[in-house]
Amino acid sequence: MHGLLQDLRFGLRQLAAKPGFTAAAIITLALGIGANTAVFSVLNGYLLKPLPYPQSDRLVKVGVDYKAIGTGHFSMSVPLYELIRENATALSSTAIYNYNYVNARIGGGSTVLPGVVATGSLFKTLGVKPALGHEFSSAASEPGKGSVAVISHHLWRDSFSADRDIIGQMIQLDGKPVRIIGVMPKGFIFPDRGIEIWTPLTISPEDRALDRMFMLSPRLIGRLKPDASLEALQTQLDAVRAHVGRVVSADTRQELTDAGFFVHAKTWRQAQLRGRTQTLLLLQGAVLLVLLMTCVNVANLLLSRILGRSHEIAMRSALGARRAILSRQLLIESLCLAIPGGLVGVGLGWLGLHYYAALAWGGVGGLFNKALDWRVGLAALAMVGITVIIVSVLPIRYLAKVDLQQLLQQGGRGAVASGGARRVRSALVTIEMTLATMLLAASGLLLHSFVNLQAVDPGYRTDNILIAGLLAPRDARTNNGALNNLFGDLLTRVRALPGVEAAGLAGWAPMGNSSRSGGFTIRGRERSAGNAKPQALQDAVDGDYFRAIGLPILRGRNFDSRDTSGSRPVAIIDSTLAHKYFDNTNPIGQQVQFSEQWYTIIGVVPGIKPFDLTKQGRGTVYLNAAQAPGTLMHLVIYTAISPDLFAEPLRKTIAAVNPSVAVYGIESMHDRIVRSLGDKQRTMTLLLVFGGIALALAVVGIYGVLNYAVRQRVSECGVRLALGALPTDLLWLIIRDGLKLLTARLVVGLALAVALGYVLSSRLFGVVPFDLLTLAGTALVLAGTTLAACYIPARRAATLDPATAMIEQ
C-alpha cells in the first residue's frame, strides 16, 4: 500500500511538472468520455430506463397491418377492440384512446387544449392514479355520461393556480359544461408530451356494429399478465384475426386476405420509438470510435513521454526497480489522467445531453427520461477503466520489450531512435486516421444526402404558406350544412385580410401528422381474387386549396359553385393515380368508389410527396369539402408577407367569426418540412461533430509523430544543411513524410467508409455508399489537415541552425 501511495505521489509530481502534456491528455479524454456519456444517456433513456408507469415493460400497443398494400399502423376499431378484450387472455387490462383537441374556456378566456379521449380502463391499464380526485369509470363511455375530465398537473398549476379544491369545478369544453374529477401527478405523460386533458371516449351502439370493424381510428394499449409473453399475445391475436374472417362476408374476407390483414402487438417502448433504435445504436457506435481514438491519442502522448523519460526509466531500473514496478507507475499515471478526464467528460456529457434534449424527437421525446443516472455513472466508470487499460497497454508493452541496460549505456537516447517505438507510434496514427476517415466519410454521406433532400421538389408550394388546424364547435359537428356555412364564413373573412393571395381548406395538409387513406374501386374494373384493392390517400378540399398550395389543374376542371352538397359527388385525382390506373384512358368522367360512395372524376392535379421528401405519394383522391365536410379541417393560406407575421391576425379573425372554433398547430409549410427532416438532420449533425473531433485527434496524432521525427533527425537535418541542402528541401522532406503517413491509411479508411456507407444506405437519399464526390471531399479534408499538421514540424526543421543541430545529439 505504501508503494502505491509513493507511486501516486510521484505520478502526480510528474504530471504537474508537464502541465501542457497533462492538460492536453485530460482534455482529449474528456472529449471522448463526454461524447459517450451524452449519447449513452440518450440511449439509456430511450432503451433501458423504465417508462414512467409501474411495470412499464408489461405495456403493449396493438394495431392493424395491411401487409400486402404496404400500410401498417397502430389504429384500431371499436368492434375489433372488444373482440381483443374478450379473447386475448394474455392481457390483464386494455383501453382504447384517441387524440382530441378541445376548445376550453378557462378563467374567462378561450384556449385550445391538446387532449385525449379514452375508455375508463386507461388509467388502470397504465397503473397510474390521479394525484387529486379520481379517474373516470368505464361507464363514462356510454352515450350521455361522459361530461367529466381529468387534467394534467401542468394545466392545474398554470391555469387553476394549483387550487386543491379544483375537484368538482366546471369548465366549458367545446361549449359544454364538464366537471373536473381528477388531476394527474406531476410528470405524468400519456401518450406523448403536451397532453393536458383526458376525457371519456363515448362508444355508441352504432360504433359496436360489425360494419364498423374496419373503421380504424382509436389506438389500443394493453397490459400483459405477469405470466404472459408477447409471443403468447400474438398467438391470441392471430386467433382473433381468424375469427374476424369468419364473421365478415365472403367478399370482405377475400378483400382482407388480399390486403394482408394482420393484427400485431409491440411493446409500448418499441411502438413509441417508431423505429429509431437503429439511429441510437449508430450514434453510440460512432462515439465509441471517438473514444477509441482519444485512447489511442493519449497512448501516443504517453509513449512520447516515455521516450523522453527513457534515461530516468533506465536509471530506476539500474537502481533495482523491476519492470512490474515501472509498469505499475505508468498505470497509475494513466489513472491520474483518466479520472479527471472522466469527471470533466461527465460534465461535458451533461451539457451535450441538454443540447440533445433541445433536439428531442417531437412529443415522444418527453416520454423518455434521458437524465444522468446510476447506469450512466457506471458506464462512465467503465469508460475510465477501459481508457486506463487502452492508454497503458502499448507503453507498458514497449517497456516490457526494451533493453533497459542498453538504454542506460546510451544515456536514454536509444529509445528516441528506436525503430520499434517509431513503428508503434506510426501504428497508433494509422488507427486514428482510419477511424477519422470512416467517421468523416459517413457524416459526409449524410450531409450530401441532406443537401439532396433540401433540393427536392415536393410538388407543391413551400414558401409563404401558413397552415392552421381548425376544430369545429360541438354544435356544428353533426350538421353538414352548419359546417359548410361556418367554414365558408371563415374563408370569406380570411381571404379579405391584407396580404392573403389565396386561402383554401383541406382535411389534412402536406407534412402533417395525420391523413386518411383506404381502398377504392374503379367502376367497370372488377378486382380479381388474390389482388388487393387499390389504395390511395383521401382528402377533402375546396376549390381554392389547389391555388393556395400551388397545384395546377392538369386536366378537366376544379371544384366550383356547381359542386354542392346536393349535387352529384365529384372528385379530383392526382397524376400518380392517373398514370397508375388510367394510363391508357382519360380519367375524366370515370367513377371511383370510396366508403360505399361513388364519385365522378372531374379533374387531375400533379402528384405530391405528402409526408416524406424521399418518397413519392402513392396517389390521392381529393373530394369536394362541400360534399364531404369534416369537423377537423386545415386552413391553407398563401401570403404575400412572412407567414410568421400572419399567425396572430389569423387567430383574431377566426375568433371574430366564431370564438368556439378551436385553432391549433399554426405553422408555416417551411417549418413542417424542417420538422419532417428532423431525425436526418440530428443524425447528420451529431456525426459531423464526432467526425470533427476524430479529425482533430488525428491531426494531433500526426503532428506528434512528425514533431518527434524532426527531433530524432536534428543531427541529420544539420548535416544536410551543412552539405548545401536548402531549407525548402527540408520543409518538403518532412511534408512528404506526413503525406506518406496519410496515403496508405486513407485508402484503408475510405474502404471501411464505403462499408459503413452500406450500413447507412437506408438513411441516404440520392447518394450511393461509394459516392465519389463525398469520398474525394473526405480525402481532400484529410490531406489539407495533414499538411497543416506537417507544417509546424517541417518549418522547425527548415529553420534549424546547422552548427547547433549537428552537436545537439
Short mmCIF file of N, CA, C and O in Angstrom, two decimals, residues 206-271:
data_model
loop_
_atom_site.label_atom_id
_atom_site.label_comp_id
_atom_site.label_asym_id
_atom_site.label_seq_id
_atom_site.Cartn_x
_atom_site.Cartn_y
_atom_site.Cartn_z
N GLU A 206 -73.92 2.05 -32.34
CA GLU A 206 -73.53 2.03 -33.75
C GLU A 206 -72.03 1.76 -33.90
O GLU A 206 -71.59 1.11 -34.86
N ASP A 207 -71.21 2.29 -32.95
CA ASP A 207 -69.77 2.07 -33.03
C ASP A 207 -69.42 0.59 -32.89
O ASP A 207 -68.38 0.15 -33.38
N ARG A 208 -70.29 -0.16 -32.18
CA ARG A 208 -70.01 -1.57 -31.94
C ARG A 208 -70.49 -2.47 -33.09
O ARG A 208 -70.25 -3.67 -33.07
N ALA A 209 -71.15 -1.90 -34.08
CA ALA A 209 -71.73 -2.69 -35.16
C ALA A 209 -70.62 -3.35 -35.98
O ALA A 209 -69.52 -2.82 -36.13
N LEU A 210 -70.94 -4.49 -36.54
CA LEU A 210 -69.97 -5.27 -37.30
C LEU A 210 -69.45 -4.50 -38.51
O LEU A 210 -68.29 -4.65 -38.90
N ASP A 211 -70.31 -3.65 -39.10
CA ASP A 211 -69.86 -2.92 -40.29
C ASP A 211 -68.86 -1.81 -39.95
O ASP A 211 -68.34 -1.15 -40.84
N ARG A 212 -68.61 -1.60 -38.66
CA ARG A 212 -67.59 -0.63 -38.25
C ARG A 212 -66.25 -1.33 -37.93
O ARG A 212 -65.36 -0.69 -37.38
N MET A 213 -66.16 -2.63 -38.24
CA MET A 213 -64.98 -3.41 -37.88
C MET A 213 -63.69 -2.80 -38.42
O MET A 213 -62.64 -2.86 -37.78
N PHE A 214 -63.76 -2.20 -39.60
CA PHE A 214 -62.53 -1.71 -40.23
C PHE A 214 -62.51 -0.19 -40.36
O PHE A 214 -61.77 0.36 -41.17
N MET A 215 -63.33 0.48 -39.56
CA MET A 215 -63.26 1.94 -39.47
C MET A 215 -62.24 2.27 -38.37
O MET A 215 -62.58 2.41 -37.20
N LEU A 216 -60.98 2.30 -38.77
CA LEU A 216 -59.88 2.37 -37.81
C LEU A 216 -59.63 3.82 -37.39
O LEU A 216 -59.41 4.68 -38.22
N SER A 217 -59.67 4.07 -36.10
CA SER A 217 -59.39 5.41 -35.62
C SER A 217 -58.65 5.39 -34.29
O SER A 217 -57.56 5.93 -34.19
N PRO A 218 -59.22 4.80 -33.22
CA PRO A 218 -58.52 4.85 -31.93
C PRO A 218 -57.30 3.93 -31.90
O PRO A 218 -57.06 3.15 -32.83
N ARG A 219 -56.51 4.05 -30.84
CA ARG A 219 -55.36 3.18 -30.60
C ARG A 219 -55.64 2.31 -29.38
O ARG A 219 -56.40 2.70 -28.51
N LEU A 220 -55.00 1.15 -29.34
CA LEU A 220 -55.23 0.22 -28.23
C LEU A 220 -53.95 0.03 -27.44
O LEU A 220 -52.88 -0.25 -28.00
N ILE A 221 -54.05 0.18 -26.13
CA ILE A 221 -52.95 -0.11 -25.22
C ILE A 221 -53.41 -1.20 -24.26
O ILE A 221 -54.58 -1.22 -23.85
N GLY A 222 -52.54 -2.13 -23.96
CA GLY A 222 -52.88 -3.22 -23.06
C GLY A 222 -51.75 -3.51 -22.10
O GLY A 222 -50.61 -3.07 -22.29
N ARG A 223 -52.07 -4.26 -21.05
CA ARG A 223 -51.06 -4.68 -20.08
C ARG A 223 -51.02 -6.19 -20.03
O ARG A 223 -52.04 -6.85 -19.81
N LEU A 224 -49.85 -6.74 -20.28
CA LEU A 224 -49.68 -8.19 -20.23
C LEU A 224 -49.79 -8.70 -18.79
O LEU A 224 -49.33 -8.03 -17.84
N LYS A 225 -50.39 -9.87 -18.64
CA LYS A 225 -50.41 -10.51 -17.33
C LYS A 225 -48.99 -10.89 -16.92
O LYS A 225 -48.11 -11.08 -17.77
N PRO A 226 -48.73 -11.03 -15.63
CA PRO A 226 -47.36 -11.32 -15.17
C PRO A 226 -46.75 -12.58 -15.80
O PRO A 226 -45.55 -12.65 -16.01
N ASP A 227 -47.59 -13.58 -16.09
CA ASP A 227 -47.06 -14.83 -16.63
C ASP A 227 -47.20 -14.93 -18.13
O ASP A 227 -46.95 -15.99 -18.72
N ALA A 228 -47.60 -13.84 -18.80
CA ALA A 228 -47.83 -13.87 -20.24
C ALA A 228 -46.65 -13.26 -20.98
O ALA A 228 -45.91 -12.44 -20.45
N SER A 229 -46.50 -13.66 -22.24
CA SER A 229 -45.43 -13.13 -23.08
C SER A 229 -46.02 -12.46 -24.31
O SER A 229 -47.19 -12.67 -24.66
N LEU A 230 -45.20 -11.68 -24.99
CA LEU A 230 -45.64 -11.02 -26.22
C LEU A 230 -45.95 -12.06 -27.29
O LEU A 230 -46.88 -11.87 -28.08
N GLU A 231 -45.20 -13.14 -27.31
CA GLU A 231 -45.44 -14.21 -28.29
C GLU A 231 -46.80 -14.86 -28.06
O GLU A 231 -47.54 -15.15 -29.02
N ALA A 232 -47.13 -15.11 -26.77
CA ALA A 232 -48.44 -15.70 -26.47
C ALA A 232 -49.57 -14.77 -26.87
O ALA A 232 -50.61 -15.21 -27.40
N LEU A 233 -49.37 -13.46 -26.65
CA LEU A 233 -50.38 -12.49 -27.05
C LEU A 233 -50.55 -12.50 -28.57
O LEU A 233 -51.68 -12.46 -29.07
N GLN A 234 -49.44 -12.58 -29.31
CA GLN A 234 -49.54 -12.59 -30.76
C GLN A 234 -50.31 -13.81 -31.26
O GLN A 234 -51.10 -13.72 -32.21
N THR A 235 -50.12 -14.94 -30.61
CA THR A 235 -50.88 -16.15 -30.98
C THR A 235 -52.37 -15.92 -30.80
O THR A 235 -53.19 -16.31 -31.65
N GLN A 236 -52.74 -15.27 -29.72
CA GLN A 236 -54.16 -14.99 -29.47
C GLN A 236 -54.69 -13.94 -30.46
O GLN A 236 -55.85 -14.02 -30.89
N LEU A 237 -53.87 -12.99 -30.84
CA LEU A 237 -54.30 -12.00 -31.84
C LEU A 237 -54.50 -12.67 -33.20
O LEU A 237 -55.39 -12.27 -33.97
N ASP A 238 -53.67 -13.66 -33.51
CA ASP A 238 -53.87 -14.41 -34.75
C ASP A 238 -55.22 -15.12 -34.73
O ASP A 238 -55.92 -15.20 -35.77
N ALA A 239 -55.61 -15.63 -33.56
CA ALA A 239 -56.91 -16.29 -33.43
C ALA A 239 -58.04 -15.27 -33.61
O ALA A 239 -59.08 -15.57 -34.23
N VAL A 240 -57.86 -14.07 -33.09
CA VAL A 240 -58.86 -13.01 -33.27
C VAL A 240 -58.99 -12.67 -34.75
O VAL A 240 -60.10 -12.49 -35.28
N ARG A 241 -57.86 -12.58 -35.45
CA ARG A 241 -57.90 -12.28 -36.89
C ARG A 241 -58.68 -13.37 -37.63
O ARG A 241 -59.48 -13.08 -38.52
N ALA A 242 -58.43 -14.62 -37.27
CA ALA A 242 -59.15 -15.72 -37.92
C ALA A 242 -60.65 -15.62 -37.63
O ALA A 242 -61.48 -15.89 -38.51
N HIS A 243 -61.00 -15.23 -36.41
CA HIS A 243 -62.41 -15.08 -36.05
C HIS A 243 -63.06 -13.97 -36.88
O HIS A 243 -64.20 -14.11 -37.33
N VAL A 244 -62.33 -12.87 -37.08
CA VAL A 244 -62.86 -11.78 -37.91
C VAL A 244 -63.17 -12.30 -39.31
O VAL A 244 -64.20 -11.96 -39.90
N GLY A 245 -62.29 -13.13 -39.85
CA GLY A 245 -62.52 -13.68 -41.17
C GLY A 245 -63.77 -14.53 -41.25
O GLY A 245 -64.40 -14.63 -42.32
N ARG A 246 -64.16 -15.12 -40.12
CA ARG A 246 -65.36 -15.98 -40.13
C ARG A 246 -66.65 -15.19 -40.01
O ARG A 246 -67.70 -15.63 -40.48
N VAL A 247 -66.60 -14.02 -39.38
CA VAL A 247 -67.85 -13.29 -39.11
C VAL A 247 -68.17 -12.26 -40.19
O VAL A 247 -69.29 -11.75 -40.24
N VAL A 248 -67.21 -11.92 -41.04
CA VAL A 248 -67.50 -10.95 -42.10
C VAL A 248 -67.97 -11.68 -43.34
O VAL A 248 -67.90 -12.92 -43.43
N SER A 249 -68.43 -10.93 -44.32
CA SER A 249 -68.93 -11.54 -45.56
C SER A 249 -67.79 -12.15 -46.36
O SER A 249 -66.61 -11.83 -46.14
N ALA A 250 -68.14 -13.00 -47.30
CA ALA A 250 -67.12 -13.67 -48.12
C ALA A 250 -66.30 -12.66 -48.93
O ALA A 250 -65.08 -12.80 -49.06
N ASP A 251 -66.98 -11.63 -49.46
CA ASP A 251 -66.26 -10.62 -50.24
C ASP A 251 -65.27 -9.87 -49.35
O ASP A 251 -64.12 -9.61 -49.76
N THR A 252 -65.72 -9.49 -48.15
CA THR A 252 -64.83 -8.77 -47.23
C THR A 252 -63.68 -9.66 -46.80
O THR A 252 -62.53 -9.20 -46.70
N ARG A 253 -63.97 -10.92 -46.55
CA ARG A 253 -62.91 -11.87 -46.16
C ARG A 253 -61.85 -11.97 -47.25
O ARG A 253 -60.65 -11.97 -46.97
N GLN A 254 -62.30 -12.04 -48.50
CA GLN A 254 -61.36 -12.12 -49.60
C GLN A 254 -60.54 -10.83 -49.71
O GLN A 254 -59.33 -10.85 -49.95
N GLU A 255 -61.22 -9.71 -49.50
CA GLU A 255 -60.54 -8.42 -49.56
C GLU A 255 -59.47 -8.31 -48.47
O GLU A 255 -58.36 -7.82 -48.71
N LEU A 256 -59.80 -8.79 -47.26
CA LEU A 256 -58.83 -8.76 -46.17
C LEU A 256 -57.64 -9.66 -46.47
O LEU A 256 -56.49 -9.31 -46.20
N THR A 257 -57.92 -10.82 -47.03
CA THR A 257 -56.85 -11.74 -47.38
C THR A 257 -55.93 -11.13 -48.42
O THR A 257 -54.69 -11.19 -48.31
N ASP A 258 -56.51 -10.51 -49.43
CA ASP A 258 -55.71 -9.89 -50.48
C ASP A 258 -54.86 -8.73 -49.94
O ASP A 258 -53.74 -8.50 -50.41
N ALA A 259 -55.40 -8.02 -48.98
CA ALA A 259 -54.69 -6.86 -48.43
C ALA A 259 -53.66 -7.26 -47.38
O ALA A 259 -52.85 -6.43 -46.96
N GLY A 260 -53.68 -8.53 -46.94
CA GLY A 260 -52.72 -8.97 -45.92
C GLY A 260 -53.10 -8.47 -44.53
O GLY A 260 -52.23 -8.06 -43.75
N PHE A 261 -54.39 -8.51 -44.21
CA PHE A 261 -54.88 -8.05 -42.91
C PHE A 261 -54.19 -8.81 -41.79
O PHE A 261 -54.12 -10.04 -41.78
N PHE A 262 -53.68 -8.07 -40.82
CA PHE A 262 -52.90 -8.68 -39.73
C PHE A 262 -53.05 -7.82 -38.49
O PHE A 262 -53.00 -6.59 -38.55
N VAL A 263 -53.25 -8.46 -37.34
CA VAL A 263 -53.31 -7.75 -36.06
C VAL A 263 -52.02 -8.05 -35.32
O VAL A 263 -51.66 -9.22 -35.13
N HIS A 264 -51.32 -7.03 -34.91
CA HIS A 264 -49.98 -7.23 -34.34
C HIS A 264 -49.84 -6.47 -33.03
O HIS A 264 -50.61 -5.55 -32.72
N ALA A 265 -48.82 -6.85 -32.27
CA ALA A 265 -48.55 -6.20 -30.98
C ALA A 265 -47.05 -5.93 -30.86
O ALA A 265 -46.22 -6.70 -31.34
N LYS A 266 -46.73 -4.82 -30.23
CA LYS A 266 -45.36 -4.48 -29.88
C LYS A 266 -45.35 -3.96 -28.45
O LYS A 266 -46.38 -3.52 -27.93
N THR A 267 -44.19 -4.00 -27.83
CA THR A 267 -44.11 -3.36 -26.52
C THR A 267 -44.36 -1.87 -26.69
O THR A 267 -44.12 -1.30 -27.77
N TRP A 268 -44.85 -1.25 -25.65
CA TRP A 268 -45.14 0.18 -25.71
C TRP A 268 -43.89 0.98 -26.06
O TRP A 268 -43.94 1.93 -26.84
N ARG A 269 -42.74 0.56 -25.52
CA ARG A 269 -41.50 1.26 -25.81
C ARG A 269 -41.17 1.17 -27.30
O ARG A 269 -40.85 2.17 -27.94
N GLN A 270 -41.25 -0.03 -27.87
CA GLN A 270 -40.94 -0.19 -29.29
C GLN A 270 -41.88 0.64 -30.16
O GLN A 270 -41.45 1.27 -31.14
N ALA A 271 -43.15 0.65 -29.80
CA ALA A 271 -44.12 1.38 -30.60
C ALA A 271 -43.86 2.88 -30.55
O ALA A 271 -43.98 3.58 -31.56
#
